[in-house]
Coordinates of C-alpha atoms and ligand atoms in Angstrom, one line a residue:
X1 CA 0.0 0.0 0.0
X2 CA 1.3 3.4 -1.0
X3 CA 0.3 6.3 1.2
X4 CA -0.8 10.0 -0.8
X5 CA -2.5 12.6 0.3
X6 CA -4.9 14.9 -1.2
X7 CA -3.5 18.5 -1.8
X8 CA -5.0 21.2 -3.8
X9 CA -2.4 23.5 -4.8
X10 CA -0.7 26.7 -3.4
X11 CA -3.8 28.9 -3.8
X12 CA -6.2 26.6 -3.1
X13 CA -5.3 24.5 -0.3
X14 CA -4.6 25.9 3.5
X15 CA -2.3 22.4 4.4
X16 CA 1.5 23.0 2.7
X17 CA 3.8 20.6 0.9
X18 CA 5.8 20.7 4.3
X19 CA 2.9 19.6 6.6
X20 CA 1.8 16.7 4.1
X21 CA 5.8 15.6 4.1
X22 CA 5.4 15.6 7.7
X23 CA 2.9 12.9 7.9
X24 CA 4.2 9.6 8.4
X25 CA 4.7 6.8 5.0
X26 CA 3.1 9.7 3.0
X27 CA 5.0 9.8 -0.1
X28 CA 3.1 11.4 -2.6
X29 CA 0.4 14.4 -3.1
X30 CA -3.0 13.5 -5.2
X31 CA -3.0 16.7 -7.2
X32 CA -5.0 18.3 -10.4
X33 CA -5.4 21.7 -12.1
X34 CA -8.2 22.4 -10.5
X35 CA -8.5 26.0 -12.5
X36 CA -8.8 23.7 -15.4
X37 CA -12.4 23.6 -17.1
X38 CA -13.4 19.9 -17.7
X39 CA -12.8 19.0 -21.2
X40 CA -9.9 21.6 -21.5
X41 CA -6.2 20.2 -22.5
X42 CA -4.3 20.6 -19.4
X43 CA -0.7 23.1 -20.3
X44 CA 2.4 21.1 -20.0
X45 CA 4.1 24.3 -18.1
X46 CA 1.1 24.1 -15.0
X47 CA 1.9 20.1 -14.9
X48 CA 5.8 20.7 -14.6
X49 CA 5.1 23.1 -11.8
X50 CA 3.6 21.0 -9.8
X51 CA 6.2 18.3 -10.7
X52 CA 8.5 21.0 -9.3
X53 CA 6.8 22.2 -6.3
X54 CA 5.9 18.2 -5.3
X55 CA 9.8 17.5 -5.4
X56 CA 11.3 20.0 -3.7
X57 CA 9.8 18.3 -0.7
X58 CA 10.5 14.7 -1.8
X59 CA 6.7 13.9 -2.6
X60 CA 5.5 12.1 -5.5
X61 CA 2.7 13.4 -8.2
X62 CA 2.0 9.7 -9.2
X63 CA -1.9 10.6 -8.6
X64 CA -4.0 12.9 -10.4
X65 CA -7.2 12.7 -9.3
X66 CA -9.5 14.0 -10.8
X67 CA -8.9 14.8 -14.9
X68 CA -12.8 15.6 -15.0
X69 CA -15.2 14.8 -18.3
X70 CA -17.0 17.0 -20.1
X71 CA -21.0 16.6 -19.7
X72 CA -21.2 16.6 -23.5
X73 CA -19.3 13.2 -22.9
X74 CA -21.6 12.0 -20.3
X75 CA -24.1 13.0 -22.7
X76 CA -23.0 11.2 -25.6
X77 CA -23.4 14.6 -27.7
X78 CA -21.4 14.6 -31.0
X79 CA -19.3 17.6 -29.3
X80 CA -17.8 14.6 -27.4
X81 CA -15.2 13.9 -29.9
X82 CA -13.3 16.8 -29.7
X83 CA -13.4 16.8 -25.6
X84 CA -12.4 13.2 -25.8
X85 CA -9.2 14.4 -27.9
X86 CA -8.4 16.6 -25.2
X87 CA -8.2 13.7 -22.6
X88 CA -5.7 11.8 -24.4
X89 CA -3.9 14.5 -25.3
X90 CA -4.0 15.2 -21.5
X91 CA -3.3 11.7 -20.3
X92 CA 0.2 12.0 -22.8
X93 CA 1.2 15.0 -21.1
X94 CA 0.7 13.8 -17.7
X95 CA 2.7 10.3 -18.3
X96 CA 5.7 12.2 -20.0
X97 CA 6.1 13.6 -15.7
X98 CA 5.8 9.9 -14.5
X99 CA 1.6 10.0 -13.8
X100 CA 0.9 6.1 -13.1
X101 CA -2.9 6.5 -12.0
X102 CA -5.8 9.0 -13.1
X103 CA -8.8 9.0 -10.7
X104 CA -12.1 10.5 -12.6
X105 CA -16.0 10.1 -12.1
X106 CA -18.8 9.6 -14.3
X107 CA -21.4 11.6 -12.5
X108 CA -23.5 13.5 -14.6
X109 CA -23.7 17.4 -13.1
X110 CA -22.5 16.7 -10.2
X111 CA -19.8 14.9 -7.8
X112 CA -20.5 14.3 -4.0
X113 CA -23.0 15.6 -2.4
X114 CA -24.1 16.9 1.2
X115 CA -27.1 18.6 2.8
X116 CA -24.6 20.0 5.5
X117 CA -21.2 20.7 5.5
X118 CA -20.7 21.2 9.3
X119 CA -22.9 19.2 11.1
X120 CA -21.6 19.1 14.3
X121 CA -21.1 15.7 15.9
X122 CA -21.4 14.9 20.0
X123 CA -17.4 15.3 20.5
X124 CA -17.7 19.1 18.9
X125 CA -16.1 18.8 15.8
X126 CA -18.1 18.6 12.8
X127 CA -18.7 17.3 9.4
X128 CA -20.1 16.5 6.1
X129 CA -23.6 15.0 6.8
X130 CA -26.4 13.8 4.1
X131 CA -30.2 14.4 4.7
X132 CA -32.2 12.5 2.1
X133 CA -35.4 14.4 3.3
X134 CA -33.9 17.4 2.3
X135 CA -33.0 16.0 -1.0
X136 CA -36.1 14.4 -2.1
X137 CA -38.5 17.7 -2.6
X138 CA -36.5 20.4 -3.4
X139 CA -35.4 22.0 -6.5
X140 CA -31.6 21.1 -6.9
X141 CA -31.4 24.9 -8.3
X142 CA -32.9 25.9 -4.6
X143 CA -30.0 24.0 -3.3
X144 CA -27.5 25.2 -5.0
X145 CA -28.4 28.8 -3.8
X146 CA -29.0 27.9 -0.4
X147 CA -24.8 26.5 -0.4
X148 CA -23.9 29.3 -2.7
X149 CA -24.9 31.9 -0.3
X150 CA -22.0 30.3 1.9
X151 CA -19.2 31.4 0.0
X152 CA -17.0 29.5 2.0
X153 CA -18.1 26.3 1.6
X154 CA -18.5 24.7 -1.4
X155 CA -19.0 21.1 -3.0
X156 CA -17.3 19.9 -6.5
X157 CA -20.1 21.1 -9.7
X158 CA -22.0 23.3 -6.7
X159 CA -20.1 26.5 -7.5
X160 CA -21.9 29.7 -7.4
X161 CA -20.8 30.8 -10.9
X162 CA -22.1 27.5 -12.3
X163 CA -25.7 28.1 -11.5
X164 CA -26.6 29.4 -14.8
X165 CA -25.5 26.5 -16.5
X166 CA -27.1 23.9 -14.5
X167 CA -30.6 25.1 -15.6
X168 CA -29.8 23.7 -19.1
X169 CA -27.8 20.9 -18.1
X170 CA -30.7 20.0 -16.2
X171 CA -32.6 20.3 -19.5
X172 CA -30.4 18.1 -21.1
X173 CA -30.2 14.8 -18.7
X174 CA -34.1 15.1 -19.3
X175 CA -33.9 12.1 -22.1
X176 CA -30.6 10.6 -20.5
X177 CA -31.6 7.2 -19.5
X178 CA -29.5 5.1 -17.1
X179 CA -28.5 2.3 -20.2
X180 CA -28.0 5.9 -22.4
X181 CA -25.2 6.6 -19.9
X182 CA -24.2 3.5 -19.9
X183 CA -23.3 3.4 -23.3
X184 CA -21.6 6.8 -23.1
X185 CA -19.4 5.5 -20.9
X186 CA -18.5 2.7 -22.7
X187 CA -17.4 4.8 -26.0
X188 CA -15.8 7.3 -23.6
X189 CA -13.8 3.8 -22.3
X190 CA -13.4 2.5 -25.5
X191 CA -11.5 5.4 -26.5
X192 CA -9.3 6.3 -23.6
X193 CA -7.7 3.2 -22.0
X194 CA -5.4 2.3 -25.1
X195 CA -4.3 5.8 -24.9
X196 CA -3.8 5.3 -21.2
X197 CA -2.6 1.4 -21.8
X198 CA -0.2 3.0 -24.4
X199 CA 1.2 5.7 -21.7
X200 CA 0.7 2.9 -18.8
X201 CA -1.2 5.4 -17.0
X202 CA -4.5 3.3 -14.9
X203 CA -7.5 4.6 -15.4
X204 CA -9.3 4.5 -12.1
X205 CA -13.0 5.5 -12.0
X206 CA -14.7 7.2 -8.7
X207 CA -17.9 5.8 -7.7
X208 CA -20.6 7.9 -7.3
X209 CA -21.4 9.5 -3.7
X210 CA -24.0 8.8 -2.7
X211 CA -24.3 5.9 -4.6
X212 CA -28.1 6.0 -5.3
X213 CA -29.4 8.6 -8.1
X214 CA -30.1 12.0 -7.1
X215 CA -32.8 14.6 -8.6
X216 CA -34.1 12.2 -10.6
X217 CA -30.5 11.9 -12.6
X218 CA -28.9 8.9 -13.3
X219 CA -25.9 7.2 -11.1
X220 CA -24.3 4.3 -12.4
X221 CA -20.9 3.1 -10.3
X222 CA -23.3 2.7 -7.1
X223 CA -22.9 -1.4 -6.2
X224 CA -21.0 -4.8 -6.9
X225 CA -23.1 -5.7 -9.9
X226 CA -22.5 -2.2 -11.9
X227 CA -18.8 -2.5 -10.9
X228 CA -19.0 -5.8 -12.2
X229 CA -20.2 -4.9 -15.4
X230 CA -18.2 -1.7 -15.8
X231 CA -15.2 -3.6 -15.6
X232 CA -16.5 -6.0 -18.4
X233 CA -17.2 -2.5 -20.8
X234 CA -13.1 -3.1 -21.6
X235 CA -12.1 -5.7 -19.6
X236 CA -8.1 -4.7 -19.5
X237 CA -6.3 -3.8 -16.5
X238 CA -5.7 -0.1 -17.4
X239 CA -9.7 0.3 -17.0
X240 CA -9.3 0.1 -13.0
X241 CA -11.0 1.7 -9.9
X242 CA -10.6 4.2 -7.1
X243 CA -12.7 2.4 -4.7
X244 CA -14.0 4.5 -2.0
X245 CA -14.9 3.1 1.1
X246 CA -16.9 5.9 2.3
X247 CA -19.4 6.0 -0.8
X248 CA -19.7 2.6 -1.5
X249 CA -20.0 2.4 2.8
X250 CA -23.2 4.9 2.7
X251 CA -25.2 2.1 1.5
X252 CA -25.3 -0.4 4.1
X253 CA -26.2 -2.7 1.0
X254 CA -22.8 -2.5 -0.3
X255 CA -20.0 -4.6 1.3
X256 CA -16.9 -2.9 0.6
X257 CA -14.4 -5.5 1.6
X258 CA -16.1 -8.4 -0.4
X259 CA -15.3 -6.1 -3.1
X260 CA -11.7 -5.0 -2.5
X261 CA -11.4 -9.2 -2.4
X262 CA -13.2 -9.5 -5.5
X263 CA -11.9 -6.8 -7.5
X264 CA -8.1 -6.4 -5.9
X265 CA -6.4 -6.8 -9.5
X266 CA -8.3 -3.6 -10.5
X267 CA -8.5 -1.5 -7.4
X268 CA -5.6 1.0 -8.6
X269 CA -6.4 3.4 -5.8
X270 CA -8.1 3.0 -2.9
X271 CA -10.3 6.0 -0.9
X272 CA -10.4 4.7 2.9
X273 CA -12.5 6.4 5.4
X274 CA -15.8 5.9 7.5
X275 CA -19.5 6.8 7.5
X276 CA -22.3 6.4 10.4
X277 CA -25.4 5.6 8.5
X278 CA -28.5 6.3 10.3
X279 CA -31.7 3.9 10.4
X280 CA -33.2 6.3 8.4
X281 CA -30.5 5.9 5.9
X282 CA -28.7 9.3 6.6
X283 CA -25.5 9.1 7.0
X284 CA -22.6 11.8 8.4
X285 CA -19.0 11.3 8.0
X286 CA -17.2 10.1 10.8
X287 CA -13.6 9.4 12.0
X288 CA -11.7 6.7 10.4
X289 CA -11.9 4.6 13.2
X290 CA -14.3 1.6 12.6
X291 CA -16.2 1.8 15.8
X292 CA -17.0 5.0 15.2
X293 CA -18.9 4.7 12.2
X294 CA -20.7 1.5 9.9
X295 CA -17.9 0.8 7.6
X296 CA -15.8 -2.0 8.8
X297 CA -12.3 -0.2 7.6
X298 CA -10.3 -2.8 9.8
X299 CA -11.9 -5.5 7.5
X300 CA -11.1 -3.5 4.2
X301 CA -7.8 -2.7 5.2
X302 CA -7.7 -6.7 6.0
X303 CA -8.5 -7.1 2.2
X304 CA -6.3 -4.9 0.7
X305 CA -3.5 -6.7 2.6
X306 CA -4.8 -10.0 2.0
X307 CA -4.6 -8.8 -1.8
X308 CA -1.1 -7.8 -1.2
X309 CA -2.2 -4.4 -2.3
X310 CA 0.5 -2.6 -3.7
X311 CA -1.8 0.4 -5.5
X312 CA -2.0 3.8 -4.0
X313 CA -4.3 4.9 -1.1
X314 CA -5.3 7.8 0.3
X315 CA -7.1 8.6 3.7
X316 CA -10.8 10.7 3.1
X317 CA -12.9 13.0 4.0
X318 CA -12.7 13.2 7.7
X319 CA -13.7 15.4 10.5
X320 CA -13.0 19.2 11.1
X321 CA -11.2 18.7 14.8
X322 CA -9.2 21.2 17.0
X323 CA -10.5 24.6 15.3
X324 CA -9.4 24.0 11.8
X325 CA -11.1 26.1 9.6
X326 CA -10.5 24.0 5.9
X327 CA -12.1 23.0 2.7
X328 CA -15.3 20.6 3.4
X329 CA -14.1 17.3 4.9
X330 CA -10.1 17.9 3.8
X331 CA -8.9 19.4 7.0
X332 CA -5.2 18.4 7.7
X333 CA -5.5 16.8 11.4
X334 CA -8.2 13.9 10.9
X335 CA -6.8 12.9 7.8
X336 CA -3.7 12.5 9.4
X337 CA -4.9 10.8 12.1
X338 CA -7.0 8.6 9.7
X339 CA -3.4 8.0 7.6
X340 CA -2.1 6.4 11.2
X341 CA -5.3 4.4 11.9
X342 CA -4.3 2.9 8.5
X343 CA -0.9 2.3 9.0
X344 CA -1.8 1.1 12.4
X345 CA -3.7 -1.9 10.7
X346 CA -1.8 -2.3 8.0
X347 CA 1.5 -3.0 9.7
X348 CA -0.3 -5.1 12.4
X349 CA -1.1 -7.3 9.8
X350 CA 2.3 -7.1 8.0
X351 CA 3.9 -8.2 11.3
X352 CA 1.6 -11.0 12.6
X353 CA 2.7 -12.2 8.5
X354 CA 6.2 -12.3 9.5
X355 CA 6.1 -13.9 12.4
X356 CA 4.1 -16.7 11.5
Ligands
DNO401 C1 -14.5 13.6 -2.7 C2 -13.7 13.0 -3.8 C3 -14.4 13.1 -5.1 C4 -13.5 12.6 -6.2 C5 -14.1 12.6 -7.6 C6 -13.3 11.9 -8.5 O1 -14.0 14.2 -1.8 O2 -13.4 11.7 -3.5 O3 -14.7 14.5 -5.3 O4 -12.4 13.4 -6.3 O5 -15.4 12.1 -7.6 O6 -13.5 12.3 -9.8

């Protein structure tokens, strides 16, 4: 298991290169342009800088997560082409500075969502907390104004300036069936992974969080069976997953060690972190600790070693402790503390291996 750690760039990121350095067996920073627009070719100049930055303190930049797709992709619009160009021209660029893995979703509109950012939990800290009530009769526009008018908090796709745009992508998911996005995804596969086999950069696909469909659009990568059958849509190694405990986790359906066992050979990068799913079927994010929440992480962390995992993993979301004021769920001190829960496990395990 490779340790990385999330990190959002100079302007956009309150932890530094030297606090992530810092944390123990983390040897790499998950990193994107995040100023770039989806579907745009990403400048060979921004990559090298990170390169640059990410060395001068010894950390890798193995892990780009995410290059994000164009909706005209997820669409299947004829537009798509010319996006889809752009991604292998991007995944090129990115191997010529040593990328091995590119993390990416197929979510149309948008990526994770939360009713609350700061929900506050009984020990004082808070975090990122889902209310499907809220969800369920309310205008996704009404949302999006009701977290806009906290400029400090945002999600991924729930941007302020974005609003105008999501009335008409609305409009056009209206005749986008689940098999329609099926399919798109499957020319959008069929297309990349020989670039990325070519350039030996894994694809790794996010699954969708939560995994269920929200406002009445349509959510794919959500359970064993679609994972199952994802893999099959170009069943080659390069076409792999970032599978995320804490997504798969908030359905209670969803065993996510029986599927680090059964997929290990394609799990290329592995999100670890914990939910506590309510019996209403809300859940908030909790330590990584399994006790505190309703993933079993000592179990999944038990598969990945099992599977000799030697991909890339990353601790997640986690709680906002000790005053931190940070980006939604990507405070510095839980994460950290969730990266020694892991290693705690993992080298548990390692050992008992040894001595036997
Ligand atoms: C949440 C993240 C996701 C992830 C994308 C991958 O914090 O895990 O936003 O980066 O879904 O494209």
């Amino acid at each position: 298991m490779r340790m990385v750690f999330r990190w959002f760039g100079d302007n956009n990121d309150h932890v530094s290169l030297d606090q992530i350095k810092q944390i123990p067996g983390a040897e790499g920073i998950v990193w994107a342009l995040h100023d770039m627009p989806a579907g745009e070719e990403w400048p060979m100049d921004k990559i090298n800088q990170v390169k640059e930055q990410a060395e001068a303190y010894g950390l890798n930049i193995d892990v780009v997560e995410s290059v994000n797709v164009h909706e005209d992709i997820k669409l299947g619009l004829p537009t798509r082409d010319r996006y889809i160009e752009n991604y292998k021209r991007t995944i090129e660029k990115l191997s010529k500075v040593g990328v091995k893995v590119i993390c990416y979703n197929f979510m149309p509109v948008f990526d994770w969502l939360r009713t609350d950012l700061a929900k506050k939990l009984e020990d004082g800290s808070t975090a990122l907390f889902y209310e499907g009530s809220k969800i369920h009769d309310i205008d996704p526009l009404d949302l999006v104004k009701t977290i806009a008018e906290d400029s400090t908090r945002t999600m991924p796709g729930w941007e302020p300036e974005r609003l105008a745009d999501l009335t008409e992508l609305f409009e056009a998911y209206k005749n986008v069936t689940t098999e329609d996005l099926w399919s798109n995804l499957s020319y959008f596969l069929e297309e990349i992974i020989p670039v990325a086999e070519q350039h030996d950069i894994k694809m790794a696909i996010h699954p969708d969080d939560p995994p269920w469909p929200i406002f009445g659009l349509p959510r794919i990568m959500i359970n064993k069976e679609n994972i199952e059958r994802f893999l099959k849509l170009v069943d080659n190694p390069y076409n792999g997953l970032t599978l995320c405990s804490g997504s798969l986790g908030s359905n209670r359906e969803n065993d996510v060690a029986d599927m680090v066992r059964s997929f290990s050979d394609r799990i290329h990068f592995a999100h670890i972190r914990n939910v506590r799913i309510y019996d209403n079927g809300d859940f908030i994010e909790t330590s990584h600790r399994t006790q505190d929440g309703s993933v079993d992480i000592y179990d999944i962390v038990k598969a990945y070693h099992e599977s000799e995992f030697t991909g890339y993993a990353r601790p997640d979301h986690g709680r906002h402790i000790w005053g931190e004021e940070c980006r939604p769920g990507y405070g510095l001190y839980d994460r950290a503390l969730g990266i020694m829960y892991l290693w705690g496990i993992w080298d548990t395990l390692e050992r008992q291996k040894k001595e036997k």
